[in-house]
mmCIF file of C-alpha atoms and ligand atoms in Angstrom:
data_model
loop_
_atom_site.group_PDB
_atom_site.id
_atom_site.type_symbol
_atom_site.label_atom_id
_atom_site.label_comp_id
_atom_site.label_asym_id
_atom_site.label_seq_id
_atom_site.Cartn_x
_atom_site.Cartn_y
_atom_site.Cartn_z
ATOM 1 C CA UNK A 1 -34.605 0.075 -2.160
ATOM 2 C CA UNK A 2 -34.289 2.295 1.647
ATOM 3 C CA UNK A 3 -37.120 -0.242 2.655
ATOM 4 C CA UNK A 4 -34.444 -3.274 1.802
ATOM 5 C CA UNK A 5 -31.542 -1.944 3.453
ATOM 6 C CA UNK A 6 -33.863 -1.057 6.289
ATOM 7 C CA UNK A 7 -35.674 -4.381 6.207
ATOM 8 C CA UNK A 8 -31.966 -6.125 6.876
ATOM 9 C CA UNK A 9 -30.548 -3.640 9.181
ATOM 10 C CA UNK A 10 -33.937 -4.152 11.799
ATOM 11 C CA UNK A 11 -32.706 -8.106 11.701
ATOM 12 C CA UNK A 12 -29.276 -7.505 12.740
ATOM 13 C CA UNK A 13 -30.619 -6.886 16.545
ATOM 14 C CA UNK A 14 -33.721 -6.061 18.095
ATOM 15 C CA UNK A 15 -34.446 -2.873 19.916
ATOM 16 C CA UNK A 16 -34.960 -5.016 23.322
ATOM 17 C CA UNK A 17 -30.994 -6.152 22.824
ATOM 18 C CA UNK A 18 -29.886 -2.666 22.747
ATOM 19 C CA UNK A 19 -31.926 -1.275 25.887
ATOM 20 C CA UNK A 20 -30.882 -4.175 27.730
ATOM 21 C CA UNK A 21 -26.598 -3.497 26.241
ATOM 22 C CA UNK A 22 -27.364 0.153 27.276
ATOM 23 C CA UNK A 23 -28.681 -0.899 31.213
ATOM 24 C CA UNK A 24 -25.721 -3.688 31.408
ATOM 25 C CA UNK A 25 -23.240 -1.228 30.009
ATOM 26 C CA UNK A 26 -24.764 1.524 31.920
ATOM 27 C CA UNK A 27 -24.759 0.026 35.448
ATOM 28 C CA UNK A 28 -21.559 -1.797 34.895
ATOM 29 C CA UNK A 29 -18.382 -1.052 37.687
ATOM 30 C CA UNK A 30 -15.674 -2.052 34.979
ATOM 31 C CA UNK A 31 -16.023 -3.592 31.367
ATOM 32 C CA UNK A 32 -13.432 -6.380 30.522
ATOM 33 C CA UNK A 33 -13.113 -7.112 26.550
ATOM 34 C CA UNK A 34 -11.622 -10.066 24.853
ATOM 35 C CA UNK A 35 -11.695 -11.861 21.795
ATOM 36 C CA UNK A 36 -10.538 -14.986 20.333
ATOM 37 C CA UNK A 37 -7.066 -16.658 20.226
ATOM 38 C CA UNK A 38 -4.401 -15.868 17.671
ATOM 39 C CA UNK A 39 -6.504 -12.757 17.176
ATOM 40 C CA UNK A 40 -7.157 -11.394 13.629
ATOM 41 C CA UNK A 41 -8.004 -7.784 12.069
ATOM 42 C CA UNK A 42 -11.267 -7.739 12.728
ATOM 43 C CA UNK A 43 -10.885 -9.583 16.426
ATOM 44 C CA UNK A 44 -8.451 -6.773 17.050
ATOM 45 C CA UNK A 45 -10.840 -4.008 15.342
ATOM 46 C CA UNK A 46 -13.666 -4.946 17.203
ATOM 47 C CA UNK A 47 -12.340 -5.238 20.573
ATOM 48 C CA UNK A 48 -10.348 -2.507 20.527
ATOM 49 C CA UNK A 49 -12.887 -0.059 19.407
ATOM 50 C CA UNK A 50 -15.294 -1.313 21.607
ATOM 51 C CA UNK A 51 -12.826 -0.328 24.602
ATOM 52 C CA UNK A 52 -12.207 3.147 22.960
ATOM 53 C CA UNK A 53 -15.293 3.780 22.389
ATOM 54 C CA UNK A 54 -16.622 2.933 26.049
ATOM 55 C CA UNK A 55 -13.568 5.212 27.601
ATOM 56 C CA UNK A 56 -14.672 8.218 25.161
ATOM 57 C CA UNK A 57 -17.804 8.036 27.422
ATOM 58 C CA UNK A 58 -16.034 7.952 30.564
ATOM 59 C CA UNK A 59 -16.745 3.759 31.292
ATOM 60 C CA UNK A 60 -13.921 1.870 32.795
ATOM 61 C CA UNK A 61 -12.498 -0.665 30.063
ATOM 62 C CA UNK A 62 -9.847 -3.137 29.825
ATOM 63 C CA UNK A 63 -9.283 -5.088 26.792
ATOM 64 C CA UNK A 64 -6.668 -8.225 26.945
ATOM 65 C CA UNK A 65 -4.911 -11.002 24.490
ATOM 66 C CA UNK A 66 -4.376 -14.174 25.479
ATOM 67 C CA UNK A 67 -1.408 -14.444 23.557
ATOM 68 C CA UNK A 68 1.016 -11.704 21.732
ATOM 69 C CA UNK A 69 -0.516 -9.691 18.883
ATOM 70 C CA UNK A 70 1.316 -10.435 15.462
ATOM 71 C CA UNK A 71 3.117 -7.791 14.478
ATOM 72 C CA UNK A 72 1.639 -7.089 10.913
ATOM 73 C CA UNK A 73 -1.810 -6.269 12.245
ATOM 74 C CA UNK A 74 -0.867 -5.045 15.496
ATOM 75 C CA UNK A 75 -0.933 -1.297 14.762
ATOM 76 C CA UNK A 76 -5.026 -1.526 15.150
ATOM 77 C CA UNK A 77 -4.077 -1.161 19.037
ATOM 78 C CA UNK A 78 -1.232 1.681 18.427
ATOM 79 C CA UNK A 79 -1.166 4.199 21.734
ATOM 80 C CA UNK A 80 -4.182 1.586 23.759
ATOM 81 C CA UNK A 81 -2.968 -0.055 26.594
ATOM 82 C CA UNK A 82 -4.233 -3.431 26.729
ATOM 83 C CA UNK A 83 -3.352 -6.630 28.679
ATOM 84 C CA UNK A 84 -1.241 -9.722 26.769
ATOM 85 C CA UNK A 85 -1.559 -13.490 28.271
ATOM 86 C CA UNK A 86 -3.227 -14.994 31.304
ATOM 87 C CA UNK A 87 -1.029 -13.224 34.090
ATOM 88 C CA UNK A 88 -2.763 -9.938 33.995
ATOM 89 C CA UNK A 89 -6.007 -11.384 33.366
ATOM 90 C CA UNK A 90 -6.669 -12.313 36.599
ATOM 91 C CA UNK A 91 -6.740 -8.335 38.422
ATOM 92 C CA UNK A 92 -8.998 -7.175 34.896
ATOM 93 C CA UNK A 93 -11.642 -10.186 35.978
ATOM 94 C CA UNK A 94 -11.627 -9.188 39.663
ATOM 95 C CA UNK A 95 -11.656 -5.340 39.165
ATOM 96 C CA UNK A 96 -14.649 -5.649 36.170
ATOM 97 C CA UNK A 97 -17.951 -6.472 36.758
ATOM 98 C CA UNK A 98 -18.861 -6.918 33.026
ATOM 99 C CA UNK A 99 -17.381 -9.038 30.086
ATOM 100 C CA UNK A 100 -17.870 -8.507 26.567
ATOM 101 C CA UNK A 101 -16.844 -11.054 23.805
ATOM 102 C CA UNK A 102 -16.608 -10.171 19.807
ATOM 103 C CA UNK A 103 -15.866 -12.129 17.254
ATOM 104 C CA UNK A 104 -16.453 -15.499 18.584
ATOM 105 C CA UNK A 105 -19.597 -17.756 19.149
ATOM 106 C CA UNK A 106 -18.119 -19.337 22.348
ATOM 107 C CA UNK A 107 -15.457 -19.415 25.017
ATOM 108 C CA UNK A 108 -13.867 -22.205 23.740
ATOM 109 C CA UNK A 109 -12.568 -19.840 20.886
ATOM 110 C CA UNK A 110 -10.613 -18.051 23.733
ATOM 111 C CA UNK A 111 -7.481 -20.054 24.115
ATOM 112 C CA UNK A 112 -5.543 -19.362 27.059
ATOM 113 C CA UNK A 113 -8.760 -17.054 28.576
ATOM 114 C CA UNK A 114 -11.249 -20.068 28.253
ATOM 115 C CA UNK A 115 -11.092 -21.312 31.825
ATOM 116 C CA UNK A 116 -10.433 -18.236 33.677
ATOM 117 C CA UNK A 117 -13.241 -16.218 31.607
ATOM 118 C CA UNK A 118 -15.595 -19.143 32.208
ATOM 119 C CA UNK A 119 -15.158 -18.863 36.166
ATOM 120 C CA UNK A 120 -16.032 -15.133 35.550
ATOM 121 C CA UNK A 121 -18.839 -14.328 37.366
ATOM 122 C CA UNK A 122 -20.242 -11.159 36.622
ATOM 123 C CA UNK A 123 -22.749 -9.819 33.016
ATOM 124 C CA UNK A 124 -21.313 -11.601 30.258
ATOM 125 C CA UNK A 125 -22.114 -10.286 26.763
ATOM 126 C CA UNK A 126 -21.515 -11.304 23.093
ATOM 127 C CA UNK A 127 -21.153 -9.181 20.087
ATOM 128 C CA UNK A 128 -20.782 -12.006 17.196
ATOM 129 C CA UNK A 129 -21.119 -12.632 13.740
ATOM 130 C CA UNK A 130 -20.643 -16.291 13.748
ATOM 131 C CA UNK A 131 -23.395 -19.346 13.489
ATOM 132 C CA UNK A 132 -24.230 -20.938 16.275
ATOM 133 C CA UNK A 133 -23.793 -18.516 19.148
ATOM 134 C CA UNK A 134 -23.505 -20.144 22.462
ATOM 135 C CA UNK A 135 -26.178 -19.096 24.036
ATOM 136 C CA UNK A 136 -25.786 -20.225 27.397
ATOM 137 C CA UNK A 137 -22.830 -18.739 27.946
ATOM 138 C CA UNK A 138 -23.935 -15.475 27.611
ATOM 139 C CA UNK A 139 -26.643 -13.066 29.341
ATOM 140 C CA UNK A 140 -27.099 -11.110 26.302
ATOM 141 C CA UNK A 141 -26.164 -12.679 22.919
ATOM 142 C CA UNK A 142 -26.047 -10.290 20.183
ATOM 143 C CA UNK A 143 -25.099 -12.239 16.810
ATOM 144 C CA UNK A 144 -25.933 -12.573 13.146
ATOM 145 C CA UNK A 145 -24.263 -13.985 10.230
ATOM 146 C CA UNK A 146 -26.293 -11.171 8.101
ATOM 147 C CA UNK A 147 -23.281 -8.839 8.283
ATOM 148 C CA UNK A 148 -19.674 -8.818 7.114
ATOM 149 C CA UNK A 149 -17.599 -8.715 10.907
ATOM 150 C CA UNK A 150 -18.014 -8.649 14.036
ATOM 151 C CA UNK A 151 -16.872 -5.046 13.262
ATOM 152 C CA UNK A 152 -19.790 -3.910 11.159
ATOM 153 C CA UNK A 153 -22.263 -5.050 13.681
ATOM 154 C CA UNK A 154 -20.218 -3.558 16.710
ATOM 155 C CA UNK A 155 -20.762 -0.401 13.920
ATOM 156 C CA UNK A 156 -24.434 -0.354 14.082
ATOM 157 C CA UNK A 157 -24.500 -1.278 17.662
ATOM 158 C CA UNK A 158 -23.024 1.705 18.806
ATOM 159 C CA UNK A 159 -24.372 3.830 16.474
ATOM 160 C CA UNK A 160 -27.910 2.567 18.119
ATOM 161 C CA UNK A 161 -26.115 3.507 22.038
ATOM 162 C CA UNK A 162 -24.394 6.704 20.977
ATOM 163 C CA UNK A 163 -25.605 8.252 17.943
ATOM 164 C CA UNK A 164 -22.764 10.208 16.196
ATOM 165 C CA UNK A 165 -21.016 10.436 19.761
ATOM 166 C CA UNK A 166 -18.580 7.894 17.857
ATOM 167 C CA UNK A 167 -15.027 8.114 18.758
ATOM 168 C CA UNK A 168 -12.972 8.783 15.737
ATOM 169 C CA UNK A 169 -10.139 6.488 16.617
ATOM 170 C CA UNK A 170 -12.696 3.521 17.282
ATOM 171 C CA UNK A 171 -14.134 3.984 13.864
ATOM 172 C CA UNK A 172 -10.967 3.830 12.232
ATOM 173 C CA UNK A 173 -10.434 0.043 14.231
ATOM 174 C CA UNK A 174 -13.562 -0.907 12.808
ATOM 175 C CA UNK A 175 -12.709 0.138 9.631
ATOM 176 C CA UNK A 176 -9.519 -2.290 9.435
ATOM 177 C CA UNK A 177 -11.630 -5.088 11.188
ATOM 178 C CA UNK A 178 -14.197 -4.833 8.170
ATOM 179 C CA UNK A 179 -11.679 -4.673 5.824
ATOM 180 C CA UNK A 180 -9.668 -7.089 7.160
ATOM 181 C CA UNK A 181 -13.296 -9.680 7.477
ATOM 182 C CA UNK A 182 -13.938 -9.267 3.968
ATOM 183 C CA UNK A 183 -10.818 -9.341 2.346
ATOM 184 C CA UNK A 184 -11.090 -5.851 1.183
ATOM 185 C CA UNK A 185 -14.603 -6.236 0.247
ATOM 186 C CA UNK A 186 -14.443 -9.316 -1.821
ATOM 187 C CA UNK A 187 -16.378 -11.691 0.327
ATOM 188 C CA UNK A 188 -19.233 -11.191 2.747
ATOM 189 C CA UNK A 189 -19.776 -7.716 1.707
ATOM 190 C CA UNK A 190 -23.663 -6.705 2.628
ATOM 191 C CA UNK A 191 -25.368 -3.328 1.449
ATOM 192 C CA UNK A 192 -24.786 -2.289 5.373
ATOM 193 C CA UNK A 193 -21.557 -3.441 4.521
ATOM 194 C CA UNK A 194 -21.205 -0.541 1.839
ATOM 195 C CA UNK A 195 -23.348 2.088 4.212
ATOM 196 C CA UNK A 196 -21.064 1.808 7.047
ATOM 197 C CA UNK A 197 -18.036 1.915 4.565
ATOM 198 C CA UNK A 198 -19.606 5.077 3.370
ATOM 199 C CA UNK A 199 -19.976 6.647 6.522
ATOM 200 C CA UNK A 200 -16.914 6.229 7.653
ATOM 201 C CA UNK A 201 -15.155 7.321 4.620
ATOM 202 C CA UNK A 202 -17.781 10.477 4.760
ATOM 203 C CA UNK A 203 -16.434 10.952 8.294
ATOM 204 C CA UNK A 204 -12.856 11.407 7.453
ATOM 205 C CA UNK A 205 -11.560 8.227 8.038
ATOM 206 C CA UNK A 206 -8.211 7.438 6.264
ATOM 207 C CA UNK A 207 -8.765 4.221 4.469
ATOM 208 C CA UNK A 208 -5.825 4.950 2.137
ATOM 209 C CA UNK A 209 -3.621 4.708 5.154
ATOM 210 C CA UNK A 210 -5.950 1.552 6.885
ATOM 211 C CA UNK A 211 -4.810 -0.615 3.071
ATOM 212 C CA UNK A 212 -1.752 0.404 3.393
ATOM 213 C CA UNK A 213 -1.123 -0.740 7.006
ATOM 214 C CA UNK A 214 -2.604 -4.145 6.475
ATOM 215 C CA UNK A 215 -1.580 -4.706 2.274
ATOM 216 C CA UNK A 216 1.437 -3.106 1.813
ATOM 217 C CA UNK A 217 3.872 -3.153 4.794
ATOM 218 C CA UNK A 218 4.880 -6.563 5.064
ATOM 219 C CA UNK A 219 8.938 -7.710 4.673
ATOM 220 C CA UNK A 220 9.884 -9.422 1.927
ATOM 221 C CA UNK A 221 10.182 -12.679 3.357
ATOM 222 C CA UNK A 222 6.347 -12.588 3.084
ATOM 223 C CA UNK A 223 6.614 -12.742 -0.850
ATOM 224 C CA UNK A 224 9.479 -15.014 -0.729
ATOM 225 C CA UNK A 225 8.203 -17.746 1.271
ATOM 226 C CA UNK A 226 5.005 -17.750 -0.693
ATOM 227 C CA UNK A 227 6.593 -17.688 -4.037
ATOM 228 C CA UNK A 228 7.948 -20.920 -2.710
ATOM 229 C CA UNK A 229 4.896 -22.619 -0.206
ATOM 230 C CA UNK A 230 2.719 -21.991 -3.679
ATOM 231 C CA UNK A 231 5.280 -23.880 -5.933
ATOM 232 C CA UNK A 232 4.768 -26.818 -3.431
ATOM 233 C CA UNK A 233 1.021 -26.630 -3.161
ATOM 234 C CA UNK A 234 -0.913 -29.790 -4.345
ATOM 235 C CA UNK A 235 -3.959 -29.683 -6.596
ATOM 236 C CA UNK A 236 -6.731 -32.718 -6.426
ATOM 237 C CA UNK A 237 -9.165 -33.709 -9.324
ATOM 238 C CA UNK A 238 -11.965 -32.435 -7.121
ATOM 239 C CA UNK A 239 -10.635 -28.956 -7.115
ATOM 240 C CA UNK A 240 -9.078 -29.072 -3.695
ATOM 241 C CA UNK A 241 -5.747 -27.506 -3.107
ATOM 242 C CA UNK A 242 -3.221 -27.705 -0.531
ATOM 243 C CA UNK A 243 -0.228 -26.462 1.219
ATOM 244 C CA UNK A 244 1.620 -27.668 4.375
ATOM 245 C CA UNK A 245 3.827 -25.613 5.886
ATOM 246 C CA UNK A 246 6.402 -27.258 8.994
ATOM 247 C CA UNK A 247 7.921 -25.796 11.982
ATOM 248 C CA UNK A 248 11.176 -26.141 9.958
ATOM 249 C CA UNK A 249 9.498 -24.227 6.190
ATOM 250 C CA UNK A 250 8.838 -21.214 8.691
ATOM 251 C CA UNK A 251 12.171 -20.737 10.151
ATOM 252 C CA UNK A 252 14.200 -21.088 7.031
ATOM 253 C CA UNK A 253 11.974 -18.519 5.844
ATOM 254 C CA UNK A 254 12.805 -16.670 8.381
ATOM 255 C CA UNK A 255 8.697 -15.467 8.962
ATOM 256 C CA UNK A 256 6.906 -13.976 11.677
ATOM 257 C CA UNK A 257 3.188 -14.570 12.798
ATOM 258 C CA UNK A 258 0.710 -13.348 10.858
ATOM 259 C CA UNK A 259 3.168 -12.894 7.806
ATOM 260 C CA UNK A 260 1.645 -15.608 5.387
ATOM 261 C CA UNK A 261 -2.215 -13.716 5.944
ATOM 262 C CA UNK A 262 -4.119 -14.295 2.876
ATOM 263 C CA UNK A 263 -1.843 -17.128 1.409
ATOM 264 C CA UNK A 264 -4.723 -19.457 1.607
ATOM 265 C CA UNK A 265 -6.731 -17.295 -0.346
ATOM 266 C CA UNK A 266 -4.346 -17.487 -3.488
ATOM 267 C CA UNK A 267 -5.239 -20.599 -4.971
ATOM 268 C CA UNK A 268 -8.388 -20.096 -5.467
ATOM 269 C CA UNK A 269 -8.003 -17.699 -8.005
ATOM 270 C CA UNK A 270 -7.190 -20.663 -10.047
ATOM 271 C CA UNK A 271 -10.768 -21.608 -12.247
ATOM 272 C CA UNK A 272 -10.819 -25.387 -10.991
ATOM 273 C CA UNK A 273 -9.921 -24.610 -7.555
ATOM 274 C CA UNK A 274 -12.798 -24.914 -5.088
ATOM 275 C CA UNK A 275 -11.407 -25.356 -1.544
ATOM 276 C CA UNK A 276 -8.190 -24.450 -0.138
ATOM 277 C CA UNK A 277 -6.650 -26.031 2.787
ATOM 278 C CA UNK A 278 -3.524 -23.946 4.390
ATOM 279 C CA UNK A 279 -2.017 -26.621 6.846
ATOM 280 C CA UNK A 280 0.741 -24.612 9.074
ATOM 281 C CA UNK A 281 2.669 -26.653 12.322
ATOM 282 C CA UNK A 282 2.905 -25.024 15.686
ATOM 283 C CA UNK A 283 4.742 -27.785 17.577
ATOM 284 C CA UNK A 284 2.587 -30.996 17.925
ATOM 285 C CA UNK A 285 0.007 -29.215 16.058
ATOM 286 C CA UNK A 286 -0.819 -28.374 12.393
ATOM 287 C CA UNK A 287 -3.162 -25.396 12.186
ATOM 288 C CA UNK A 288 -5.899 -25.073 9.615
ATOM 289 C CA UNK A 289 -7.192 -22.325 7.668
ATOM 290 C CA UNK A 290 -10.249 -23.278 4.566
ATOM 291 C CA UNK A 291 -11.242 -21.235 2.216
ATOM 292 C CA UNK A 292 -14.107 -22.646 -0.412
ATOM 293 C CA UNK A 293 -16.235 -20.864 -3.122
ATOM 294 C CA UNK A 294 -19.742 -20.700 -3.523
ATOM 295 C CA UNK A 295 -21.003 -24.437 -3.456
ATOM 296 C CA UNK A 296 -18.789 -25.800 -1.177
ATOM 297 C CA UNK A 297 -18.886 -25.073 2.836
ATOM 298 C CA UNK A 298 -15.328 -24.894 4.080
ATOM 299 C CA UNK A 299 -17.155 -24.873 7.695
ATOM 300 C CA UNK A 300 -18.900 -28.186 6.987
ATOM 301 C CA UNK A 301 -15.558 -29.823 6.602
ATOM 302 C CA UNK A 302 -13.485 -28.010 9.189
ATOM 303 C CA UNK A 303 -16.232 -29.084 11.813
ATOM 304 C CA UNK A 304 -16.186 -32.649 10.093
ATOM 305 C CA UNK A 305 -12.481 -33.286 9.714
ATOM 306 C CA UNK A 306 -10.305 -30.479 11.755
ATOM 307 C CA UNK A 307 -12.030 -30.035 14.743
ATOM 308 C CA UNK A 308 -13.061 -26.518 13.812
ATOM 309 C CA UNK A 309 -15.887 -24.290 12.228
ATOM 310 C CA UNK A 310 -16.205 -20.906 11.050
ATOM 311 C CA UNK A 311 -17.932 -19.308 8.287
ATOM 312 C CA UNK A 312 -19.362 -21.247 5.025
ATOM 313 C CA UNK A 313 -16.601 -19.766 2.851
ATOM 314 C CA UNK A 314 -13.716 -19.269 5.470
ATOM 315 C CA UNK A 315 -13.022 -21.706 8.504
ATOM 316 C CA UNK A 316 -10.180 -23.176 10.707
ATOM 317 C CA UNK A 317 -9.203 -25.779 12.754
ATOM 318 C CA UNK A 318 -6.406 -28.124 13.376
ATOM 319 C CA UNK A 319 -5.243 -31.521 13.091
ATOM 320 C CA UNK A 320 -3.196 -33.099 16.217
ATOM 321 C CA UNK A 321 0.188 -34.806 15.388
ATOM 322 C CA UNK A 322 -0.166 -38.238 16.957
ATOM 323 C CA UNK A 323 -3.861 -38.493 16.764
ATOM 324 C CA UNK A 324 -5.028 -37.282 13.625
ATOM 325 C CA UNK A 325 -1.915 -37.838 11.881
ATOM 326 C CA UNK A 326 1.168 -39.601 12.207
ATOM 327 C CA UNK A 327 3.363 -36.808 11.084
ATOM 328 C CA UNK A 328 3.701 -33.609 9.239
ATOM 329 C CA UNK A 329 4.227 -34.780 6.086
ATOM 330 C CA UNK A 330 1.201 -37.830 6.808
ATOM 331 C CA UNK A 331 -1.219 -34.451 6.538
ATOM 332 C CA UNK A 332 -0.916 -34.889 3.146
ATOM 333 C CA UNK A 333 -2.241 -38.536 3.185
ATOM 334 C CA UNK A 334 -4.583 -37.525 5.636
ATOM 335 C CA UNK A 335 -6.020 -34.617 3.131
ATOM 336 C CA UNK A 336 -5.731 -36.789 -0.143
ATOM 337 C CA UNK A 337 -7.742 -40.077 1.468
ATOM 338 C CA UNK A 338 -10.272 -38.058 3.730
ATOM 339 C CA UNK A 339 -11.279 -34.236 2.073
ATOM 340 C CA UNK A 340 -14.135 -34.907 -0.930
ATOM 341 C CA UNK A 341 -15.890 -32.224 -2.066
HETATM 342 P P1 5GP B 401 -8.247 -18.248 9.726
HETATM 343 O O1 5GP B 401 -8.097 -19.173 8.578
HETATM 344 O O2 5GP B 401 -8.170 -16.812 9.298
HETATM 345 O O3 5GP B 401 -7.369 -18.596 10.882
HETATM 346 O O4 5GP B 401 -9.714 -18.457 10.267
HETATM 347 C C1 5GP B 401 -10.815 -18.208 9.458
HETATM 348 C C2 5GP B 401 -12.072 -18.272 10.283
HETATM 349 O O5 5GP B 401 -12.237 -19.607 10.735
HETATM 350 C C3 5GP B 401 -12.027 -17.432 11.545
HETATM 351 O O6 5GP B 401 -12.604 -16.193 11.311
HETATM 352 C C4 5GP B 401 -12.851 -18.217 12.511
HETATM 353 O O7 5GP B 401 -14.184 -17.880 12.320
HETATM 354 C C5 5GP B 401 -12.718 -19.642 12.050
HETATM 355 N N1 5GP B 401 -11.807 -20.475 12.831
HETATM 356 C C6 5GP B 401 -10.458 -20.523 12.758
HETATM 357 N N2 5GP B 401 -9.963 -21.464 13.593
HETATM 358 C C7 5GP B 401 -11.034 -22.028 14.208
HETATM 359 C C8 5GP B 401 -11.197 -23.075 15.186
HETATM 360 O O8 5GP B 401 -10.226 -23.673 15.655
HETATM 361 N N3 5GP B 401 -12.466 -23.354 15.574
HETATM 362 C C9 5GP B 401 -13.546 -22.713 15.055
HETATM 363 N N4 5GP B 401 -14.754 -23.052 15.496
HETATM 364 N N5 5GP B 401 -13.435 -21.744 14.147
HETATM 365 C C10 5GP B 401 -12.207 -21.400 13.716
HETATM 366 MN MN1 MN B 402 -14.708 -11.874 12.304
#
C-alpha cells in the first residue's frame, strides 16, 4: 500500500525539476506570480500561497489579477497585497526577474496578462495540473493531471524545497484551492489527495472555517436565482442539460461574480443527466462551464464546440455572439443541433 502512494507521488515531478525550481527560485532578483483569468479557488489558492510561502523565506514576490477577484472567494488573499489588472503589471514585470504560472497549461489562459507576460523576458516557470502543458512557453514545466489542483501539487512541491518550513497561512490557501478543485472532495480526489488533506488538518489548519468561507456565506440571491435558472434548465434525450443565463437574468437577480459557483454541477445529480452545459453572457459573449460524468469528456467537446478545454470531467469555453451564434437565446439552437454525446 506505502509502495502505491509512493509509486504515484515519484510521478508527480522528478527530482531534476525540483533542483532546477530550487536554483531558478534561488538565484532569482524578484518572483512575479499569476494565474489564469476570472480566477477560481484553487487559481487563487495556489498563487497566493506560492507568494506567501516565498516571502516566509525572505524572496521578493508579487502576485497580480488580471481582472478583480469575485468577492465570494476572495478572502483566500485576506491581509496579501497583490496587484489587480494590467496597469500595475507593467513595474512587477520590470522589477522581477522570474515568473511563475499555476493553474494553467498556457498563456493564453491569462486574459488581460497574455501579451504583456509573453513579452516577459526573464525564467518563466509552470506549476500545472492541466493536459497539455505548453511546453515552449516555459523553461521549467512542472505539470501532471495525476493530482487533484494545481494546489496539491504546489503542496508537494514545496514540501520537496522546504521541508516543514511551510508557512501556515500558505497551507491554509492551499487548503481552499484543493477544496475548491475537487468540489469538496467529490471529484479528482487522489490518495495524495487524502495525505495532504491529512497533513494539513494534522497541522492545525481550520477546515471548518475554509467550508464555511467558500459553502456557506453566500447572499441569498445566490439560492434565489438558482431556484429559478434550474426551473428553466433544458434536458435532452441524450442526457445533456442546459441553462443559459443573459446579461439581463443576472441583473434582475441582482448577482455578483462568482455567486452562481457550482450551479453547473446541480443537474447532474439527476440519474439520466450526463453533461451539463452552464451558458452565462458577458456582453457579446456567452461563457461556458461543462461538467460530464464518467464516460463522457466535457473537455473533448469544449475544445470541439466552445473554443475551450479543461479537464475530462470539468471544462470551459465560450461561444461568440455573432459568430457562433446569432443571439442569446440562438445558444439554445446552437446546443440542441450541435452537442451529441
Ligand atoms: P469553470 O467552469 O469553473 O469556469 O471552468 C472549469 C475548468 O475549465 C477550469 O478549471 C479550466 O480548467 C477550464 N476552462 C474554463 N474556461 C476555459 C477556456 O476558456 N479555455 C480552456 N482551455 N479551459 C477553460
Ligand atoms: Mn485548478
Amino acid at each position: 500500500m506505502n509502495y502505491n502512494i509512493l509509486a504515484k507521488f515519484a510521478r508527480m515531478f522528478k527530482d531534476t525539476d525540483i533542483a532546477l525550481l530550487r536554483t531558478l527560485i534561488g538565484s532569482s532578483d524578484g518572483v512575479l506570480i499569476a494565474t489564469h483569468t476570472h480566477p477560481d479557488g484553487d487559481a487563487l489558492g495556489s498563487s497566493a500561497a506560492l507568494c506567501l510561502q516565498l516571502r516566509s523565506k525572505g524572496i521578493r514576490a508579487v502576485v497580480a489579477y488580471p481582472e478583480p477577484l469575485p468577492p465570494t472567494i476572495s478572502f483566500v488573499l485576506d491581509g496579501l497585497d497583490h496587484i489587480v489588472g494590467a496597469e500595475g503589471l507593467g513595474e512587477a514585470m520590470a522589477t522581477c526577474d522570474t515568473l511563475i504560472c499555476t493553474d494553467m497549461n498556457g498563456l493564453d489562459r491569462a486574459g488581460a496578462f497574455e501579451d504583456a507576460l509573453r513579452s516577459f523576458s526573464g525564467r518563466r516557470i509552470l506549476i500545472d495540473h492541466h493536459l497539455n502543458p505548453h511546453l515552449e512557453e516555459f523553461d521549467l514545466v512542472i505539470s501532471t493531471p495525476e493530482v487533484s489542483s494545481a494546489s496539491e501539487l504546489e503542496y508537494w512541491i514545496l514540501k520537496a524545497l522546504y521541508g516543514t518550513e511551510l508557512d501556515f497561512r500558505a497551507l491554509y490557501c492551499l487548503m481552499t484551492g484543493m477544496t475548491t478543485d475537487t468540489n469538496n472532495f467529490a471529484n479528482s480526489v487522489f490518495p495524495t489527495t487524502l495525505q495532504m488533506a491529512g497533513e494539513l488538518l494534522a497541522a492545525g489548519v481550520d477546515r471548518d472555517d475554509i467550508i464555511n468561507r467558500i459553502y456557506h456565506s453566500y447572499r441569498r440571491n445566490r439560492v434565489y436565482a438558482m431556484s429559478d435558472i434550474l426551473s428553466g434548465m433544458k434536458i435532452l434525450p441524450g442526457g445533456v442539460a442546459y441553462m443559459i443565463v443573459s446579461s439581463e437574468d443576472w441583473l434582475r437577480h441582482g448577482l455578483a461574480e462568482g455567486e452562481l459557483e457550482g450551479l453547473v454541477n446541480v443537474p447532474l445529480s439527476i440519474g439520466e443527466v450526463r453533461l451539463s452545459i452552464y451558458l452565462r453572457q458577458e456582453g457579446d459573449v456567452l461563457r461556458a462551464s461543462l461538467r460530464s460524468k464518467k464516460g463522457v469528456s466535457a473537455r473533448d467537446i469544449a475544445a470541439e464546440l466552445f473554443h475551450g478545454g479543461g479537464h475530462e470531467n470539468a471544462s470551459g469555453g465560450r461561444l461568440v455572439i455573432g459568430e457562433d451564434i446569432e443571439s442569446v437565446a440562438d445558444a439554445a439552437r446552437y446546443i440542441e443541433e450541435k452537442v451529441k454525446i
